[in-house]
Amino acid sequence: MRTLIILMLLAVLVMAATCYVSVYSEQPLAFSDPFINRRRANGFIPADRRLEAISQERIRERNKAPHERQREICEDYYPCELYAFRHGYAAAYRHYFGRRRTE
């Protein structure tokens, strides 16, 4: 009697283990179709954001606004920078570099 109960419990466990339906059993196997389309591939492999950020920074460096270029020029020249602290960068640039235009 004890052996019959143990065999029956063992049969139930084997049946439960082999008949269990999971999410993975409903999906096709990976080796049956190894290629996926681009939209699904982009969903779980993100693009490298660092390269995109670096290229955007390079574009911004090439296309600086005129006042930003003037401010950088003024920051490189110490007397202009000191003047800018008191009167602003636009006035400091005009004061030190505004008369240097060659025509």
PDB file of C-alpha atoms in Angstrom, residues 64-71:
ATOM      1  CA  LYS A  64      28.366  78.628 -32.206  1.00  0.00           C
ATOM      2  CA  ALA A  65      26.461  81.835 -31.900  1.00  0.00           C
ATOM      3  CA  PRO A  66      28.469  85.045 -32.425  1.00  0.00           C
ATOM      4  CA  HIS A  67      27.992  86.229 -28.833  1.00  0.00           C
ATOM      5  CA  GLU A  68      29.261  82.845 -27.577  1.00  0.00           C
ATOM      6  CA  ARG A  69      32.413  83.174 -29.689  1.00  0.00           C
ATOM      7  CA  GLN A  70      32.909  86.735 -28.432  1.00  0.00           C
ATOM      8  CA  ARG A  71      32.480  85.578 -24.843  1.00  0.00           C
TER       9      ARG A  71
END
